[in-house]
Amino acid sequence: MPFQDWEQFCFPQENLKGGKSSVRLDESSRVVLYGAGYGGLMFLELLRKRGIEPECVLDRSPRKQGRTILGVSVRAPDRTVAEDATVIVCLLEMGKTFRQIKAQMEALGCQEVYHMYELREDRALFQDQPLILSPDRDLIWENREVLYQVVQMLADDCSRRTLTSIVRFLWCDLDQQIPALPMEDQYFGEDVYSLGENEVFVDCGAHVGEILRQFWRRCRGWFDSCWAFEPDSQNIRELERGCPPEYRRRLILHRTALGEGPGTVRVRNYDGSNSVIREDGEEEAPCTALDSFKEKLHPTILKIDVEGWESRLLSGAEEMIRRDRPVIAVAVYHRERDLWEIPLKLKELVPEYRFYLRSYLNVAETVLYAVPPERLSQKEYRV
């Protein structure tokens, strides 16, 4: 697609000013949140910074009902809290599930049900959060030619369609459909690269080991070693408990954040659902560069999801990446500029890399794959 056609599709003329303001909240709003997961916890925290205290959090899961998160009770959806409330649905996708929840709440008498994306014009509300929930349209517009350069770098039609759809979604169109694949395939795009028998798998941002377990299942035990980096001590303990006994000798755990160099960071744990580096985090953790392990570590696969620190991590891993040319699967949904800065940085480090972009849940779980030619899969993803 020529640049002018691509620009016209992604940046419609009627939205050059950044779109219309939709929903806004203030201190007088009676707010109820729907969703007691990471999205709900993060949005609750953002509301408090604006002086807005949610009345409660609704959730369909009986396991979550009756709990208290961040001092707010979790309840089952019912008419007593629905009537006259503004319900904000905190999901990372605005699709079928949201429409079902909206219909359910309207049936209970609630007339104002919104997805949190519908508040994204209120940029002050979304300050200091590690997801692209309220996109910086000025930044995207200023870098549209660089974004198009990245579109041209991508190796297949699915990747180009994915990035094009993401840009249009961020700019103006909440209903823009983004090609999405099953979540269980995230970081393991079988149409992009193939697993070998002696992989050295490095999980940067290992959390409690969900991706490691996926790797073990897919490799069926045929791997060299796994390195897991995670700054949250609670997550490290759970990861270690969940490691199968037969793999423990090949699992190397490091409780550290990964960045440009040595230092310390603070970590906030969101009720076990996620951990984020924040200045007001409740726990201190060391930080180091991945290159500091280069004498012992020769990765074949780097999985990177570090809640907005991806670019810093890559800056601290340049020697290792140039030397070992691993397959890289990196999250690019925490900051707008990661959509262009990360592929350009990796292209400079290893010019031979082929690049693929895959979405696994709207924008919120988008992964860039950088793959050396010899590791490319023989499978083909048909759009």
XYZ file of C-alpha atoms in Angstrom:
383
model
C 0.000 0.000 0.000
C 1.500 3.388 -0.960
C 2.157 5.805 1.896
C -0.639 8.213 0.956
C -3.252 5.421 0.940
C -1.928 4.024 4.209
C -1.953 7.470 5.812
C -5.503 8.147 4.654
C -6.710 4.840 6.111
C -4.913 5.186 9.464
C -5.459 8.931 9.918
C -8.859 9.899 8.481
C -9.112 13.630 7.769
C -12.075 14.107 10.071
C -9.918 12.917 12.975
C -6.803 15.015 12.389
C -7.586 16.938 15.567
C -7.476 13.719 17.552
C -11.117 12.676 17.661
C -14.057 13.737 19.777
C -14.114 13.637 23.539
C -16.503 10.971 24.769
C -16.815 10.094 28.462
C -15.311 11.954 31.404
C -15.552 11.377 35.141
C -15.215 13.793 38.028
C -15.374 13.724 41.821
C -19.179 13.859 41.759
C -19.501 10.707 39.657
C -20.885 7.583 41.325
C -18.527 5.027 39.820
C -18.636 1.247 39.893
C -15.914 -0.787 38.201
C -16.511 -4.097 36.452
C -13.575 -6.509 36.400
C -11.327 -7.418 39.340
C -8.303 -8.336 37.233
C -5.212 -6.322 36.372
C -7.154 -3.822 34.260
C -9.594 -3.116 37.089
C -6.860 -2.784 39.713
C -4.838 -0.426 37.572
C -7.865 1.696 36.649
C -8.948 1.864 40.293
C -5.536 3.276 41.161
C -5.752 5.840 38.344
C -9.190 6.980 39.533
C -7.922 7.519 43.064
C -5.202 9.801 41.785
C -8.000 11.921 40.326
C -9.886 11.972 43.631
C -12.537 9.494 42.491
C -13.307 6.549 44.782
C -15.197 3.640 43.183
C -18.104 2.361 45.234
C -17.227 -1.276 44.555
C -15.857 -3.645 41.933
C -18.164 -6.103 40.187
C -16.995 -9.443 38.867
C -18.731 -12.557 37.566
C -16.170 -14.900 39.123
C -17.409 -16.473 42.401
C -13.729 -16.900 43.330
C -13.255 -13.129 43.405
C -16.584 -12.146 44.936
C -16.452 -11.302 48.646
C -12.810 -10.276 48.493
C -11.389 -6.807 49.031
C -8.865 -5.428 46.540
C -7.001 -2.207 47.257
C -9.555 -1.557 49.991
C -12.606 -1.929 47.734
C -15.089 -4.804 47.974
C -15.692 -7.177 45.073
C -19.349 -8.023 44.529
C -21.511 -9.986 42.157
C -23.386 -7.848 39.618
C -26.840 -6.934 40.985
C -29.521 -4.273 40.694
C -28.716 -2.563 44.000
C -25.395 -1.261 42.730
C -26.314 -0.936 39.041
C -29.059 1.653 39.257
C -27.910 5.273 38.899
C -24.234 4.258 38.751
C -21.681 4.830 36.023
C -20.193 1.401 35.360
C -16.725 1.279 33.808
C -15.864 -2.121 32.331
C -12.130 -2.781 32.771
C -11.206 -5.284 30.083
C -8.234 -5.118 27.756
C -10.461 -5.762 24.748
C -13.591 -3.971 23.603
C -15.439 -6.824 21.977
C -18.015 -9.555 22.524
C -17.453 -9.925 26.277
C -17.871 -6.188 26.801
C -21.115 -6.178 24.828
C -22.429 -9.050 26.946
C -21.536 -7.264 30.177
C -23.093 -4.026 28.950
C -26.336 -5.805 28.087
C -26.347 -7.512 31.493
C -25.859 -4.241 33.376
C -28.480 -2.435 31.322
C -30.919 -5.229 32.137
C -30.189 -4.539 35.818
C -31.161 -0.896 35.380
C -27.807 0.758 34.676
C -28.043 3.407 31.954
C -24.363 4.367 31.812
C -22.053 1.477 30.942
C -18.738 2.281 29.299
C -15.556 0.492 28.384
C -12.466 2.109 29.882
C -11.235 2.790 26.325
C -14.178 5.191 25.979
C -12.535 7.430 28.588
C -9.209 7.586 26.786
C -9.656 11.233 25.726
C -9.052 12.117 29.381
C -5.271 11.900 29.120
C -4.755 13.236 32.636
C -6.646 10.241 33.998
C -4.366 7.755 32.244
C -1.038 9.264 33.212
C 1.657 6.916 34.544
C 0.283 3.544 33.468
C 2.148 0.815 31.562
C -0.364 0.177 28.776
C -1.397 2.198 25.722
C -4.899 2.955 27.044
C -4.878 6.666 26.247
C -2.698 7.022 23.149
C -0.538 10.064 22.537
C -1.971 11.004 19.149
C 0.454 13.884 18.643
C 3.375 11.474 19.042
C 1.795 8.960 16.653
C 1.062 11.641 14.044
C 4.590 13.052 14.248
C 6.024 9.559 13.679
C 3.619 8.332 11.006
C 6.363 8.167 8.357
C 8.555 6.086 10.690
C 5.580 3.825 11.414
C 5.096 3.342 7.684
C 8.802 2.484 7.427
C 8.216 -0.265 9.999
C 5.161 -1.476 8.063
C 7.424 -1.869 5.045
C 10.001 -3.768 7.152
C 7.490 -6.387 8.287
C 7.827 -9.751 6.570
C 4.235 -10.790 5.863
C 0.749 -9.460 5.147
C -0.570 -10.477 8.567
C 2.079 -8.337 10.262
C 1.415 -5.343 8.031
C -2.335 -5.614 8.544
C -1.861 -5.930 12.296
C 0.260 -2.789 12.633
C -1.968 -0.813 10.274
C -5.052 -1.799 12.270
C -3.363 -0.928 15.569
C -2.430 2.544 14.318
C -5.990 3.213 13.162
C -7.363 1.918 16.489
C -5.026 4.177 18.468
C -5.783 7.182 16.314
C -9.553 7.156 15.971
C -11.467 3.879 15.722
C -12.362 1.879 18.838
C -14.246 -0.582 16.635
C -11.267 -1.309 14.392
C -10.784 -5.069 14.149
C -7.209 -6.179 14.808
C -6.239 -9.692 13.632
C -5.803 -11.736 16.801
C -4.465 -15.216 17.481
C -5.057 -17.525 20.502
C -3.455 -16.324 23.741
C -1.795 -19.707 24.332
C 0.360 -19.084 21.237
C 1.730 -15.776 22.514
C 5.556 -15.669 22.234
C 5.527 -19.035 20.397
C 4.316 -18.117 16.907
C 4.659 -21.474 15.168
C 4.124 -19.783 11.808
C 7.054 -17.468 12.594
C 9.786 -19.672 14.107
C 10.284 -23.293 15.080
C 11.511 -24.641 18.405
C 14.645 -26.776 18.385
C 15.824 -29.499 20.761
C 18.550 -27.591 22.614
C 17.013 -24.192 23.225
C 18.349 -21.799 25.840
C 15.124 -20.013 26.669
C 15.376 -16.688 28.525
C 12.182 -15.395 30.110
C 12.561 -11.681 30.905
C 9.613 -10.738 33.071
C 8.841 -14.318 34.053
C 6.024 -13.429 36.506
C 4.897 -16.757 38.032
C 6.059 -18.941 35.148
C 3.060 -19.093 32.801
C 5.216 -18.695 29.685
C 7.864 -21.079 31.016
C 5.191 -23.749 31.440
C 4.097 -23.161 27.845
C 7.702 -23.594 26.737
C 8.143 -26.826 28.708
C 4.931 -28.234 27.302
C 5.884 -27.394 23.731
C 9.455 -28.723 24.082
C 8.386 -31.861 25.969
C 11.561 -31.646 28.017
C 13.917 -31.326 25.046
C 15.775 -28.126 25.881
C 19.163 -27.093 27.215
C 18.213 -24.625 29.959
C 15.803 -21.890 31.008
C 16.767 -18.580 32.584
C 14.026 -16.653 34.391
C 14.366 -12.998 35.394
C 11.695 -11.529 37.674
C 12.029 -8.667 40.215
C 8.995 -9.531 42.370
C 9.949 -11.859 45.243
C 6.388 -13.175 45.624
C 6.312 -14.151 41.952
C 9.736 -15.791 42.176
C 8.571 -17.994 45.063
C 5.468 -19.071 43.165
C 7.476 -19.715 40.008
C 9.902 -21.923 41.928
C 7.058 -23.863 43.580
C 5.436 -24.466 40.208
C 8.542 -25.810 38.482
C 8.317 -29.557 37.774
C 11.017 -31.465 39.711
C 12.525 -32.864 36.517
C 13.271 -29.347 35.215
C 14.635 -27.707 38.368
C 18.294 -28.389 37.601
C 17.898 -26.681 34.228
C 16.054 -23.618 35.554
C 18.223 -20.649 36.572
C 16.283 -18.053 38.564
C 17.344 -14.447 39.097
C 15.343 -12.066 41.238
C 16.216 -8.886 39.379
C 14.784 -6.345 36.993
C 16.556 -5.939 33.664
C 17.499 -2.520 32.321
C 20.381 -0.504 30.945
C 22.693 -1.123 33.894
C 23.030 -1.788 37.617
C 20.803 -0.080 40.174
C 17.633 -0.617 42.165
C 13.936 -0.278 41.340
C 10.670 -0.506 43.225
C 7.981 -3.013 42.268
C 4.206 -2.844 42.695
C 2.330 -6.176 42.804
C -1.271 -5.901 41.593
C -2.937 -8.603 43.677
C -0.800 -11.306 42.067
C -2.145 -10.589 38.576
C 0.795 -8.467 37.474
C 3.905 -6.697 38.749
C 5.091 -3.319 37.525
C 8.188 -1.200 38.178
C 6.952 1.987 39.831
C 8.553 4.650 41.990
C 5.863 4.071 44.641
C 6.163 0.279 44.573
C 6.035 -1.535 47.899
C 9.155 -3.674 47.312
C 12.710 -2.821 46.335
C 14.533 -5.026 43.831
C 17.952 -4.988 42.151
C 18.270 -4.063 38.492
C 21.007 -5.136 36.096
C 21.823 -5.371 32.405
C 21.286 -8.669 30.617
C 24.782 -8.267 29.138
C 26.219 -8.714 32.644
C 25.377 -12.435 32.240
C 26.993 -12.796 28.811
C 29.918 -14.926 30.012
C 27.560 -17.776 30.983
C 24.403 -17.065 29.014
C 24.075 -17.718 25.273
C 20.341 -17.402 24.558
C 18.621 -18.938 21.576
C 15.215 -17.410 22.451
C 14.572 -14.155 24.337
C 11.025 -13.601 25.557
C 10.640 -10.020 26.815
C 7.592 -8.602 28.592
C 8.706 -6.164 31.282
C 5.797 -3.718 31.508
C 7.284 -0.750 29.670
C 10.987 -1.417 30.304
C 11.483 -3.328 27.046
C 13.562 -0.627 25.343
C 15.784 -0.212 28.411
C 16.302 -3.962 28.611
C 17.332 -4.115 24.950
C 19.833 -1.299 25.493
C 21.408 -3.438 28.224
C 21.502 -6.552 26.020
C 23.062 -5.246 22.811
C 26.301 -7.237 23.038
C 24.443 -10.489 23.686
C 21.975 -9.892 20.855
C 24.706 -9.055 18.325
C 26.773 -12.074 19.354
C 24.080 -14.763 19.708
C 21.344 -13.529 17.303
C 18.559 -15.171 19.315
C 14.947 -15.322 18.298
C 13.345 -12.372 20.119
C 9.674 -12.202 21.090
C 9.102 -8.804 22.682
C 5.955 -7.056 23.927
C 5.350 -3.756 22.103
C 2.056 -2.682 23.681
C 3.234 -0.714 26.708
C 4.361 2.482 24.963
C 3.384 3.939 21.585
C 6.993 4.544 20.563
C 7.864 0.859 21.084
C 5.914 0.090 17.906
C 8.639 1.779 15.865
C 11.663 2.218 18.135
C 12.063 -1.465 19.060
C 12.016 -2.924 15.513
C 14.374 -0.194 14.280
C 16.748 -0.818 17.200
C 16.780 -4.580 16.573
C 17.288 -4.067 12.835
C 20.369 -1.980 13.620
C 21.734 -4.641 15.973
C 21.128 -7.584 13.617
C 20.395 -6.441 10.037
C 19.491 -10.022 9.015
C 16.506 -10.228 11.360
C 13.085 -10.814 9.792
C 10.236 -9.096 11.622
C 6.705 -10.301 12.331
C 3.959 -8.651 14.372
C 1.199 -10.677 16.016
C -1.687 -9.594 18.225
C -3.155 -11.953 20.805
C -5.727 -9.631 22.390
C -6.432 -6.393 20.573
C -3.515 -3.965 21.158
C -2.992 -5.125 24.724
C -1.042 -8.317 23.943
C 0.922 -7.480 20.797
C 4.283 -9.178 20.209
C 7.065 -8.327 17.797
C 9.125 -11.313 16.635
C 12.685 -10.771 15.384
C 13.915 -13.978 13.776
C 17.238 -14.806 12.092
C 16.654 -16.404 8.655
C 17.871 -19.852 9.739
C 15.186 -19.997 12.478
C 12.198 -19.147 10.294
C 9.293 -21.576 10.392
C 8.209 -23.434 7.288
C 4.588 -22.955 8.281
C 2.524 -20.134 6.839
C -0.161 -18.100 8.559
C -2.985 -17.428 6.128
C -4.806 -14.188 6.812
